[in-house]
PDB file of C-alpha atoms in Angstrom:
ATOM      1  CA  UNK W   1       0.000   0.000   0.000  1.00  0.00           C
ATOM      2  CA  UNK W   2       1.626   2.991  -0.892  1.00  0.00           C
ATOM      3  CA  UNK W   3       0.780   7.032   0.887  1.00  0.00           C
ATOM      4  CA  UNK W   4       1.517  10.139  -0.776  1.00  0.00           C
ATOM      5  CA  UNK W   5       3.091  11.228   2.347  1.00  0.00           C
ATOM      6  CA  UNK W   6       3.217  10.527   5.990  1.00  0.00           C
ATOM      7  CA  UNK W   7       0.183  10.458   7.648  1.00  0.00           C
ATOM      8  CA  UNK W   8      -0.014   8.919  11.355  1.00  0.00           C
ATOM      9  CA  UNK W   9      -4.062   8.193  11.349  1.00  0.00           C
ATOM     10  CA  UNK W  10      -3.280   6.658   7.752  1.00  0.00           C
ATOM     11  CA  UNK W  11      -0.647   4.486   8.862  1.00  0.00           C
ATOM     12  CA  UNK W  12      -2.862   3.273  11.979  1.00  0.00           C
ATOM     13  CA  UNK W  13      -5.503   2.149   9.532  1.00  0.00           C
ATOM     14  CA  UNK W  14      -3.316   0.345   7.323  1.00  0.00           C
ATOM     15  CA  UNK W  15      -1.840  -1.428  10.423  1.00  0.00           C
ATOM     16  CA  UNK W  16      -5.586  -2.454  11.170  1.00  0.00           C
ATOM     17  CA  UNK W  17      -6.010  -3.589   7.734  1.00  0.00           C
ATOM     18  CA  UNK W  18      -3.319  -6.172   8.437  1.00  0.00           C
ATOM     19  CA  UNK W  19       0.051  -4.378   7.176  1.00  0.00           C
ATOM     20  CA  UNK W  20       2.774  -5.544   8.653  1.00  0.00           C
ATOM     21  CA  UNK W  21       5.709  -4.568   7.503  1.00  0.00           C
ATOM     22  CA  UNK W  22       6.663  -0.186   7.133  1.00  0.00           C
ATOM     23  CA  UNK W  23       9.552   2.099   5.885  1.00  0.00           C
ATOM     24  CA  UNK W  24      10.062   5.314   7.786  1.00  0.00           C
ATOM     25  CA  UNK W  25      11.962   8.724   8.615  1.00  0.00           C
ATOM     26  CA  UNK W  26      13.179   8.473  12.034  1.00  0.00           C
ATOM     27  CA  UNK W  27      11.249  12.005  12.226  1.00  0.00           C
ATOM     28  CA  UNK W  28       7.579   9.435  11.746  1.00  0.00           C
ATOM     29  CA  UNK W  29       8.715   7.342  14.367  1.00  0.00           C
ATOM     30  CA  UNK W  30       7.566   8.220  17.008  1.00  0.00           C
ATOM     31  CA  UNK W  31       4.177   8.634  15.878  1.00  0.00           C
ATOM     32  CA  UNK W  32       3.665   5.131  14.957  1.00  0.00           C
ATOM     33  CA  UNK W  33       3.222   2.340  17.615  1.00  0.00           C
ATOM     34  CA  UNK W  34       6.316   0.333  16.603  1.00  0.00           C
ATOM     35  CA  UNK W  35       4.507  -2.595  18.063  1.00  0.00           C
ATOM     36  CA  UNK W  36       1.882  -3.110  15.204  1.00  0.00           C
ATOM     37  CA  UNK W  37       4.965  -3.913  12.535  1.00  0.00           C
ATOM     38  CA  UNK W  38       6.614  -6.870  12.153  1.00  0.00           C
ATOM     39  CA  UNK W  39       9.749  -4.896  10.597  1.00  0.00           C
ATOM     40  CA  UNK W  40      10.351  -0.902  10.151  1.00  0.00           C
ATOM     41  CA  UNK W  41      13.259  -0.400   8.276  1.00  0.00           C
ATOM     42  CA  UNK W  42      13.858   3.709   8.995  1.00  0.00           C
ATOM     43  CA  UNK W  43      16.171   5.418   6.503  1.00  0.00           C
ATOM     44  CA  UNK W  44      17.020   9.156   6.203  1.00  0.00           C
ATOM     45  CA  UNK W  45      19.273  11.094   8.762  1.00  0.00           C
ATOM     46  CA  UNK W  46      19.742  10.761  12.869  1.00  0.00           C
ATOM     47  CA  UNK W  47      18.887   7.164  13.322  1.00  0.00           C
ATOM     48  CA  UNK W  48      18.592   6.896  16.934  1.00  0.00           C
ATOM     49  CA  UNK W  49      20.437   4.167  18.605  1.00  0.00           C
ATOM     50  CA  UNK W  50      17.618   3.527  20.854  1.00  0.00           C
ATOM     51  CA  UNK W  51      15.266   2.522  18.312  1.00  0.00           C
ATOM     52  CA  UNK W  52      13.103  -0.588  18.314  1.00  0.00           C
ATOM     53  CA  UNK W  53      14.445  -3.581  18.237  1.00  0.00           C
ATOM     54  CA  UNK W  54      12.163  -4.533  14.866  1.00  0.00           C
ATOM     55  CA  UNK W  55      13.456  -1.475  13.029  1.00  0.00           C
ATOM     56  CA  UNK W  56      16.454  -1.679  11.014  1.00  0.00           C
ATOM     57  CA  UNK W  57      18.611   1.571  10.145  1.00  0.00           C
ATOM     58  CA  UNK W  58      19.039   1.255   6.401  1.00  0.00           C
ATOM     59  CA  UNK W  59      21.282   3.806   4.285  1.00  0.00           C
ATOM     60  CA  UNK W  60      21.287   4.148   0.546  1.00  0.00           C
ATOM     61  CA  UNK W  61      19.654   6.946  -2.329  1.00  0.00           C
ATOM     62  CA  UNK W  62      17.808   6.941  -5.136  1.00  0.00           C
ATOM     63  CA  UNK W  63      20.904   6.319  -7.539  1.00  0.00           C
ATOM     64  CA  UNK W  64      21.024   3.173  -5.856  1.00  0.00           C
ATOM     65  CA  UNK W  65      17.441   2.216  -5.619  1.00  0.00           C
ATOM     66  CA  UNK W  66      16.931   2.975  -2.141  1.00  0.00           C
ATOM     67  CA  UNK W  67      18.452   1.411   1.311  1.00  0.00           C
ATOM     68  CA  UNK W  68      21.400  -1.301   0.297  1.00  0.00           C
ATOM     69  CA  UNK W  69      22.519  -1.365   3.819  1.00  0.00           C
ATOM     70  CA  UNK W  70      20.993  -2.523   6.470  1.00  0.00           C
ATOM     71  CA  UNK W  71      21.780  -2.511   9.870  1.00  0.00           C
ATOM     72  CA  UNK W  72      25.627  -1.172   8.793  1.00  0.00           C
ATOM     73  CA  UNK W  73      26.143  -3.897   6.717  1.00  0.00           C
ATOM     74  CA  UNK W  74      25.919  -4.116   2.593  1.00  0.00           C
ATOM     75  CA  UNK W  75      23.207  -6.376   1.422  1.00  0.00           C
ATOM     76  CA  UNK W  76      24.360  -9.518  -0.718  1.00  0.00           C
ATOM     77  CA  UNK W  77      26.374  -8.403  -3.887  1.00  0.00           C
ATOM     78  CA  UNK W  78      26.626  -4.464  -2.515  1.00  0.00           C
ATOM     79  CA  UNK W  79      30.230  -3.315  -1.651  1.00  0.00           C
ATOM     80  CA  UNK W  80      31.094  -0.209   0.018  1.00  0.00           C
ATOM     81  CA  UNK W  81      34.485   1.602   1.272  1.00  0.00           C
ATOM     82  CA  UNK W  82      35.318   4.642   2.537  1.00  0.00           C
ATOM     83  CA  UNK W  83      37.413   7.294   0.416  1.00  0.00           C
ATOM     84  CA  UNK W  84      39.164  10.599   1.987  1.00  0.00           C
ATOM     85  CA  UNK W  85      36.040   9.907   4.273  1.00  0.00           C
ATOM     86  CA  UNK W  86      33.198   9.843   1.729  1.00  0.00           C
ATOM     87  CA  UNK W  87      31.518   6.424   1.127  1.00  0.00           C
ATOM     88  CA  UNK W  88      31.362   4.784  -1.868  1.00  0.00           C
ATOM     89  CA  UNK W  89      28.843   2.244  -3.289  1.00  0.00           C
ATOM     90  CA  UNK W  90      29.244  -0.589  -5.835  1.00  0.00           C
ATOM     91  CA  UNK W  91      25.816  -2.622  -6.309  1.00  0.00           C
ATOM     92  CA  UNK W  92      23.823  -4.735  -9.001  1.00  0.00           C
ATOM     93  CA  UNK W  93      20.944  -1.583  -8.258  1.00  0.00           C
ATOM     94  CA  UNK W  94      23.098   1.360  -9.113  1.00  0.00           C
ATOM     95  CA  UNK W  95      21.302   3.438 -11.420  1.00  0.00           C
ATOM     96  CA  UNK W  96      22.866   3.326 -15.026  1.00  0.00           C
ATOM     97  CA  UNK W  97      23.271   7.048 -15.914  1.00  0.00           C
ATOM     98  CA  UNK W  98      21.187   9.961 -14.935  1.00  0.00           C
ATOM     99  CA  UNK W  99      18.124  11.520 -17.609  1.00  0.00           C
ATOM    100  CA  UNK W 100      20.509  13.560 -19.219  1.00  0.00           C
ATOM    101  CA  UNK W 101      23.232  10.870 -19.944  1.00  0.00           C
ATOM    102  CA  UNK W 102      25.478  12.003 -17.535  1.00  0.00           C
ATOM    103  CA  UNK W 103      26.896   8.313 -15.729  1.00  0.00           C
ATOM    104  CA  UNK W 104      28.368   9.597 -11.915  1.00  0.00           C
ATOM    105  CA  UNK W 105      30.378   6.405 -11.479  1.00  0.00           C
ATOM    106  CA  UNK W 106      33.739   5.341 -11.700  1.00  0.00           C
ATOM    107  CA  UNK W 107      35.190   3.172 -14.553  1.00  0.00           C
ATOM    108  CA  UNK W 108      35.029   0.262 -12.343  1.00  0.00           C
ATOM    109  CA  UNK W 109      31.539   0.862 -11.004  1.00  0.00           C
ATOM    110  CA  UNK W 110      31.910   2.466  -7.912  1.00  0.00           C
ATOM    111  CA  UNK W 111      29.451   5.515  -6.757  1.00  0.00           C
ATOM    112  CA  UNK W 112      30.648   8.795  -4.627  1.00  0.00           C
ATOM    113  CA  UNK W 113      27.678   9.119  -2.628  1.00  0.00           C
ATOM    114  CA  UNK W 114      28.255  12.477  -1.167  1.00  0.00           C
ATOM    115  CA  UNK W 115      27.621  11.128   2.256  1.00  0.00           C
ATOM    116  CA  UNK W 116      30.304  10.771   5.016  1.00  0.00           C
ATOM    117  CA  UNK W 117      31.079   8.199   7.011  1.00  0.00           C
ATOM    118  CA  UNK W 118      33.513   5.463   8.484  1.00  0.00           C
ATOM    119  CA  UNK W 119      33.734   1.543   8.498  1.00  0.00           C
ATOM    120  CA  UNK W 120      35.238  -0.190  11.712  1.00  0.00           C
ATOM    121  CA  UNK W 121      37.031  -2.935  12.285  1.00  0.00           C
ATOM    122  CA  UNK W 122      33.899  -5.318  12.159  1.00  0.00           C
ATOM    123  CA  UNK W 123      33.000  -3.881   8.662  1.00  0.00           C
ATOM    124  CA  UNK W 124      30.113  -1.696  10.143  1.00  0.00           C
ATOM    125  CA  UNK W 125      29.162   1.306   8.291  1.00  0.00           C
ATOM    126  CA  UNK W 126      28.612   4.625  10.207  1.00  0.00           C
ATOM    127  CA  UNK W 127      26.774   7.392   8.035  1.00  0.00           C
ATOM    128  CA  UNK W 128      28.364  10.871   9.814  1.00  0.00           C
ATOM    129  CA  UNK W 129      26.051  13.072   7.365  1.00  0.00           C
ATOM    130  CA  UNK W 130      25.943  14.920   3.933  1.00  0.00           C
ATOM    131  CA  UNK W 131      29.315  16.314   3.213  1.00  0.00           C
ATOM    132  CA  UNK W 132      27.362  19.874   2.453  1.00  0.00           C
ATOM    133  CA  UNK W 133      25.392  19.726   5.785  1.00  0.00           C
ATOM    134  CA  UNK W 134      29.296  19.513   8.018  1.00  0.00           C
ATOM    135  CA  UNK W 135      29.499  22.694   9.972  1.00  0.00           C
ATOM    136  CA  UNK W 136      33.199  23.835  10.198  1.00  0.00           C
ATOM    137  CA  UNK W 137      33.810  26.470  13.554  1.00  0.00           C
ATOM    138  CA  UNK W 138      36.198  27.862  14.779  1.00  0.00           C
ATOM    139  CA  UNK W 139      38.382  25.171  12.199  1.00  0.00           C
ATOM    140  CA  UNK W 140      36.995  22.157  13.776  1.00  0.00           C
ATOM    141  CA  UNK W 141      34.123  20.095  11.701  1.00  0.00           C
ATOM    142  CA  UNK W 142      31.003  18.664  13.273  1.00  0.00           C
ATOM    143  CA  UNK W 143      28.440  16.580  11.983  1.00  0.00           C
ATOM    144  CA  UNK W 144      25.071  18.155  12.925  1.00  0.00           C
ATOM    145  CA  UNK W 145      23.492  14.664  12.864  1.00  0.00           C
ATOM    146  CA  UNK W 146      25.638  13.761  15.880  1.00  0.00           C
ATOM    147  CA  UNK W 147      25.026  16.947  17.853  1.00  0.00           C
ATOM    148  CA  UNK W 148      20.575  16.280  17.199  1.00  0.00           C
ATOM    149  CA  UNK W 149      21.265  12.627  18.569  1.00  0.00           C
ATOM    150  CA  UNK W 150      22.465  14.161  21.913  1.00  0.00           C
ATOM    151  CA  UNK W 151      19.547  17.835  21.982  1.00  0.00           C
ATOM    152  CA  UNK W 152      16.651  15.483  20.964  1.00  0.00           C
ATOM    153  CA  UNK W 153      17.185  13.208  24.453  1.00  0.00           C
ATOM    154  CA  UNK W 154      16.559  16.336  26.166  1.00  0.00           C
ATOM    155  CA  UNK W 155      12.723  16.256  27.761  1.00  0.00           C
ATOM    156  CA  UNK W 156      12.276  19.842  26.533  1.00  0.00           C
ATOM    157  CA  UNK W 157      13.209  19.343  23.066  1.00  0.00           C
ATOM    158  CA  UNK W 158      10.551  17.623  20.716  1.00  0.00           C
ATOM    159  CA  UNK W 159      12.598  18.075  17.432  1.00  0.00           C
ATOM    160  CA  UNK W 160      15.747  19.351  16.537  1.00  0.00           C
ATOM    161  CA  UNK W 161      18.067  20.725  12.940  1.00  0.00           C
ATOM    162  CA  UNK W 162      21.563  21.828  13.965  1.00  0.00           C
ATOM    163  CA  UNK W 163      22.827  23.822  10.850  1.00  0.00           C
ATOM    164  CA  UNK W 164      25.619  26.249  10.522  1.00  0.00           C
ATOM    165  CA  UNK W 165      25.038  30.015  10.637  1.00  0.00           C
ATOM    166  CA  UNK W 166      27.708  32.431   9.169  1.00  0.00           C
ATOM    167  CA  UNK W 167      29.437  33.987  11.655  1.00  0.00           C
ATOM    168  CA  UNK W 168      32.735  36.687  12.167  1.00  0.00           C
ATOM    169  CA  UNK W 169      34.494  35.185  14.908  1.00  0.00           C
ATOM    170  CA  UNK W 170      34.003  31.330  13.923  1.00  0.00           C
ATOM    171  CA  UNK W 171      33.377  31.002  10.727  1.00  0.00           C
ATOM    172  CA  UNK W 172      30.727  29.406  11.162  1.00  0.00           C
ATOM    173  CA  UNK W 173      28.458  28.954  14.431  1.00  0.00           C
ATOM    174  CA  UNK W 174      26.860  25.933  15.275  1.00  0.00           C
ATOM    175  CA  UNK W 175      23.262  26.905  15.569  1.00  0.00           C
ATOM    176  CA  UNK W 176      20.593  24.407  17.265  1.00  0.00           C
ATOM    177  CA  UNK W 177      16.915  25.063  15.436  1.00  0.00           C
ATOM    178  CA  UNK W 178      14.446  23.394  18.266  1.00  0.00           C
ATOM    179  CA  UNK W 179      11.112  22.554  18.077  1.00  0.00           C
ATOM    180  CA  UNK W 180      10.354  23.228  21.676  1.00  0.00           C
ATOM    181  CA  UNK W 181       8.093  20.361  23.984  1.00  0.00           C
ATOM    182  CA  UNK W 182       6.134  23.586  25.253  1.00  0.00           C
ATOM    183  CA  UNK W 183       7.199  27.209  24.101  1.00  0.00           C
ATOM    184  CA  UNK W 184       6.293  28.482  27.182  1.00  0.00           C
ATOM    185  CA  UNK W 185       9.024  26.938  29.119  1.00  0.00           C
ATOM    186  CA  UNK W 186      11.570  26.108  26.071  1.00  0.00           C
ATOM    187  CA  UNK W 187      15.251  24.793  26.575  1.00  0.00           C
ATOM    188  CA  UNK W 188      17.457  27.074  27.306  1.00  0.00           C
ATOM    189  CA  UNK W 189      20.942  27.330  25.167  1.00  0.00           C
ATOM    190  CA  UNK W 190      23.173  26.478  28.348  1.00  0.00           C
ATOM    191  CA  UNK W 191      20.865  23.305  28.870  1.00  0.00           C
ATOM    192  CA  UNK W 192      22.139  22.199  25.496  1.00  0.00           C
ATOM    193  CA  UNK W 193      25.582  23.014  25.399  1.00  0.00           C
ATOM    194  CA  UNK W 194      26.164  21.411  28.446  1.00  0.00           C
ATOM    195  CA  UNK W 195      24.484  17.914  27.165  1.00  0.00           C
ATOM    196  CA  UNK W 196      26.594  17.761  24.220  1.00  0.00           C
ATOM    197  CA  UNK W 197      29.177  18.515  26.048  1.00  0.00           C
ATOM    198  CA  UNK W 198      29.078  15.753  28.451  1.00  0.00           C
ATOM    199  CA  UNK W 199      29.101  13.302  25.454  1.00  0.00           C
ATOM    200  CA  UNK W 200      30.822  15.052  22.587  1.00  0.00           C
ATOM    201  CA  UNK W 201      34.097  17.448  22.180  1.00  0.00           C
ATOM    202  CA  UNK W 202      33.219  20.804  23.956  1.00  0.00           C
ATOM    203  CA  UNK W 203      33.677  22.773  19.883  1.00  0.00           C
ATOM    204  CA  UNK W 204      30.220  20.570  19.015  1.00  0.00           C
ATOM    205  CA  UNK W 205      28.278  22.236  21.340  1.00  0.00           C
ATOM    206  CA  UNK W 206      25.196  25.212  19.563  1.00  0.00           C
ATOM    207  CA  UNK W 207      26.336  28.603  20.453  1.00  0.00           C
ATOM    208  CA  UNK W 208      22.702  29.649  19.557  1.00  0.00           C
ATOM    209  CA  UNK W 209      19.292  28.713  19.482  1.00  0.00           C
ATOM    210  CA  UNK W 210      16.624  29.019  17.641  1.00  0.00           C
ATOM    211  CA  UNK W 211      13.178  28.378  18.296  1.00  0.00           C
ATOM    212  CA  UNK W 212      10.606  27.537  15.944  1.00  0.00           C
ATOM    213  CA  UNK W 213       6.712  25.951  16.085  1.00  0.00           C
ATOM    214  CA  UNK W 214       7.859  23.327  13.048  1.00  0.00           C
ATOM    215  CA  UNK W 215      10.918  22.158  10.809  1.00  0.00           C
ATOM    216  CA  UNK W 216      10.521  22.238   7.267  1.00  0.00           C
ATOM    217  CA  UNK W 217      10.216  19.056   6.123  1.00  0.00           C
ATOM    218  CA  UNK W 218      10.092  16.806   2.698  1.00  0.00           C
ATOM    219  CA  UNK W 219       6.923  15.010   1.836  1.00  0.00           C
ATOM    220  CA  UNK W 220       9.216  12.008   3.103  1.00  0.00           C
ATOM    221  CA  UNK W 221       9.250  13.715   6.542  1.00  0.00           C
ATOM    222  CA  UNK W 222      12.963  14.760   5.771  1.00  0.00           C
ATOM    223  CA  UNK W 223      14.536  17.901   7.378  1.00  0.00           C
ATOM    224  CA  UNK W 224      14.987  20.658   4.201  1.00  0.00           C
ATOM    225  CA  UNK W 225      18.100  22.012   5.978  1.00  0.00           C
ATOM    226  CA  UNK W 226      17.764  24.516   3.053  1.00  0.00           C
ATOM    227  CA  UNK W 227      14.803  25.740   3.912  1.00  0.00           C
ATOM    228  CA  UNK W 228      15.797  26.756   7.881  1.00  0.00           C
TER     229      UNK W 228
END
């Protein structure tokens, strides 16, 4: 069954109807009851560790059909590696060249995806982020996706974009965009840098806020970091 876009009440109805299996944003997540689904596989930025144990975090794009990795690991025939820290795909789904003939691949096959990340030591793929969306103060870079994993924990903080603002002294400032729990009583800037703090390097931490009723989003639920 397929929605034009996300739609909670919809996808509580198809759940009734006897759907059992979903693909979601992280952002849709919580407004599902992960219960009702045998498997959710959740693609799209800030995974959360602490998802359900019947999600899997998948990563892939539309050149190459959608999520080839699943759970950090490729799918059968997919390889992927790590260049100058951009990954790189090579799979039987890569598209063949885009409409106006243009092919992005290498001569051997392999895609640039744009995308950031590392592979450890148990062949486990980390996605860091878009290598547009990294945020370079004060000459250090920070992946914003990192940074929202640690602000959306907070119990004041319903959503969260951090983005980079253009700034004298640091180049750029790291800039928290939050979707406050309750504006009346919104999180204060000091409550965030001192979160991230505690589990990141002290240069990751927002040196502003912004507050804001919603995040522009993609009929996919993503966050149009263009847009904010």
């Amino acid at each position: 069954v397929m929605a034009d876009r996300f739609d909670a009440e919809w996808v509580d109805q198809a759940a009734a109807s006897g759907a059992n299996l979903i693909s979601l944003v992280p952002a849709s997540l919580a407004e599902v009851d992960a219960e009702r689904f045998k498997t959710i596989l959740l693609g799209g930025s800030s995974i959360p560790e602490d998802r359900p144990p019947n999600a899997i975090a998948t990563y892939g794009l539309t050149e190459s059909a959608g999520g080839v990795v699943y759970n950090g690991q490729p799918l059968r025939d997919v390889e992927m590696r790590v260049v100058d820290g951009q990954v790189h795909l090579k799979s039987p789904t890569l598209l063949r060249c885009y409409r106006d003939g243009a092919d992005p691949k290498t001569t051997d096959g392999w895609l640039a995806t744009g995308d950031l990340g590392e592979i450890n030591e148990d062949g486990i793929l980390t996605i860091h982020g878009r290598a547009f969306d990294i945020i370079v103060s004060g000459g250090e870079k920070i992946w914003p996706a990192i940074v929202e994993a640690v602000i959306v924990t907070l119990p004041t903080v319903a959503e969260v974009a951090v983005i980079g603002r253009s700034d004298e002294r640091w180049g750029q400032a790291v800039t928290a965009v939050v979707v406050p729990v309750d504006l009346a009583n919104p999180p204060l800037l000091d409550e965030l840098r001192g979160a991230v703090k505690e589990r990141l390097p002290a240069y990751a931490a927002p040196h502003r806020i912004e507050l804001v009723e919603v995040l522009p989003r993609s009929s996919l639920g993503k966050i149009l970091r263009s847009a904010l």
